[in-house]
Amino acid sequence: VILAIGVAMQVGSRFVPDYILPSPMAIGKALVELLTTDLVHVAITLGRLAVAIVFSMTVGVATGLIMGTSKWAGPYLRALVIIDTGIPALSWMLVAVFWFKDPESRIFFILTVILLPFYALNVYEGVRSMSSEWLDMLESFRPSRWQTLRYLIVPHVVPYVLLTTKSVIGYAIRMVIFAELVASAVGIGSRMSFAQSTFRIDQVLAWTFILVILNLALQW
């Protein structure tokens, strides 16, 4: 597939201007240029992504556990999470521009409100799908609520957390790039916007290649 894409780009670059479709050689040169001069922007984007995912995972797992185990708070939290999932990402981005002056706060807020519901709902479904026989077996030892959470519920939802993280990585990368393009002057998203404004389509495609590699590496 990669070879076919490269051949198609090479053939297409012969019939259109470079600012529409550069050759793979030109993209390779732009890639080397970016990797030697703009690595700090890659680090900034990865740092923002890591902080947002860790925070969303921590709060989302706690929210999902409360949703699945609390009879009085669970339904209200679940309603809030479901409402959050119905709000478009673009709406959150526009709201963040009004609410926060600092670009880092904007990007952190945008990623958190988008990623947190994934963890909360998947952990909730994990708790709901747990076998009642396991709970009955554990209760025969008369455990405390903390012991039930520690020895049964939390180990049961760990696979759900890992699968959620793997599934949201690609989505989170797209969202952080979009957020950087709208609300930041540093990071991969901002550099892609700069490349677009200077008609450097070779750099736009080189950044895209870097993002694909990062997505595959992070999922692995």
Short mmCIF file of N, CA and C in Angstrom, two decimals, residues 44 48 51 92-111 179-180 182-186:
data_model
loop_
_atom_site.label_atom_id
_atom_site.label_comp_id
_atom_site.label_asym_id
_atom_site.label_seq_id
_atom_site.Cartn_x
_atom_site.Cartn_y
_atom_site.Cartn_z
N ILE A 44 6.49 19.09 22.20
CA ILE A 44 5.41 19.86 22.82
C ILE A 44 4.06 19.19 22.59
N ARG A 48 1.64 17.56 25.54
CA ARG A 48 0.23 17.92 25.72
C ARG A 48 -0.66 16.69 25.64
N VAL A 51 -0.22 14.48 28.92
CA VAL A 51 -0.87 15.06 30.10
C VAL A 51 -2.38 14.91 30.01
N TRP A 92 -16.71 22.75 21.75
CA TRP A 92 -15.80 22.86 22.88
C TRP A 92 -14.61 23.75 22.55
N MET A 93 -14.11 23.67 21.33
CA MET A 93 -12.98 24.50 20.93
C MET A 93 -13.34 25.98 20.98
N LEU A 94 -14.52 26.32 20.48
CA LEU A 94 -14.95 27.71 20.50
C LEU A 94 -15.19 28.19 21.93
N VAL A 95 -15.78 27.33 22.75
CA VAL A 95 -16.01 27.69 24.15
C VAL A 95 -14.67 27.92 24.86
N ALA A 96 -13.68 27.05 24.58
CA ALA A 96 -12.37 27.18 25.22
C ALA A 96 -11.71 28.51 24.88
N VAL A 97 -11.91 28.99 23.66
CA VAL A 97 -11.33 30.27 23.26
C VAL A 97 -11.91 31.40 24.11
N PHE A 98 -13.21 31.32 24.43
CA PHE A 98 -13.85 32.35 25.25
C PHE A 98 -13.49 32.21 26.74
N TRP A 99 -13.36 30.98 27.21
CA TRP A 99 -13.20 30.75 28.64
C TRP A 99 -11.76 30.89 29.13
N PHE A 100 -10.79 30.55 28.29
CA PHE A 100 -9.40 30.49 28.74
C PHE A 100 -8.52 31.40 27.90
N LYS A 101 -7.65 32.13 28.59
CA LYS A 101 -6.72 33.03 27.91
C LYS A 101 -5.44 32.31 27.52
N ASP A 102 -4.99 31.38 28.39
CA ASP A 102 -3.75 30.67 28.16
C ASP A 102 -3.95 29.55 27.14
N PRO A 103 -3.12 29.47 26.08
CA PRO A 103 -3.29 28.40 25.07
C PRO A 103 -3.19 27.00 25.65
N GLU A 104 -2.29 26.80 26.63
CA GLU A 104 -2.15 25.46 27.21
C GLU A 104 -3.43 25.04 27.92
N SER A 105 -4.06 25.98 28.62
CA SER A 105 -5.32 25.69 29.30
C SER A 105 -6.41 25.35 28.29
N ARG A 106 -6.42 26.07 27.18
CA ARG A 106 -7.42 25.79 26.14
C ARG A 106 -7.28 24.37 25.60
N ILE A 107 -6.04 24.02 25.24
CA ILE A 107 -5.82 22.70 24.64
C ILE A 107 -6.10 21.60 25.65
N PHE A 108 -5.66 21.78 26.90
CA PHE A 108 -5.92 20.78 27.94
C PHE A 108 -7.41 20.61 28.16
N PHE A 109 -8.16 21.70 28.21
CA PHE A 109 -9.60 21.63 28.41
C PHE A 109 -10.27 20.90 27.25
N ILE A 110 -9.89 21.26 26.03
CA ILE A 110 -10.51 20.65 24.85
C ILE A 110 -10.29 19.14 24.85
N LEU A 111 -9.05 18.71 25.06
CA LEU A 111 -8.75 17.28 25.03
C LEU A 111 -9.44 16.54 26.16
N ALA A 179 -6.66 21.35 17.86
CA ALA A 179 -6.65 22.35 18.93
C ALA A 179 -5.44 23.27 18.81
N GLU A 180 -4.28 22.72 18.46
CA GLU A 180 -3.10 23.54 18.28
C GLU A 180 -3.26 24.48 17.10
N VAL A 182 -5.97 25.84 16.15
CA VAL A 182 -6.91 26.90 16.50
C VAL A 182 -6.37 27.78 17.62
N ALA A 183 -5.69 27.19 18.61
CA ALA A 183 -5.46 27.90 19.87
C ALA A 183 -4.01 28.00 20.31
N SER A 184 -3.03 27.70 19.45
CA SER A 184 -1.65 27.73 19.92
C SER A 184 -0.71 28.20 18.82
N ALA A 185 0.44 28.72 19.25
CA ALA A 185 1.46 29.17 18.32
C ALA A 185 2.63 28.20 18.25
N VAL A 186 2.59 27.13 19.04
CA VAL A 186 3.64 26.12 19.01
C VAL A 186 2.98 24.74 18.96
#
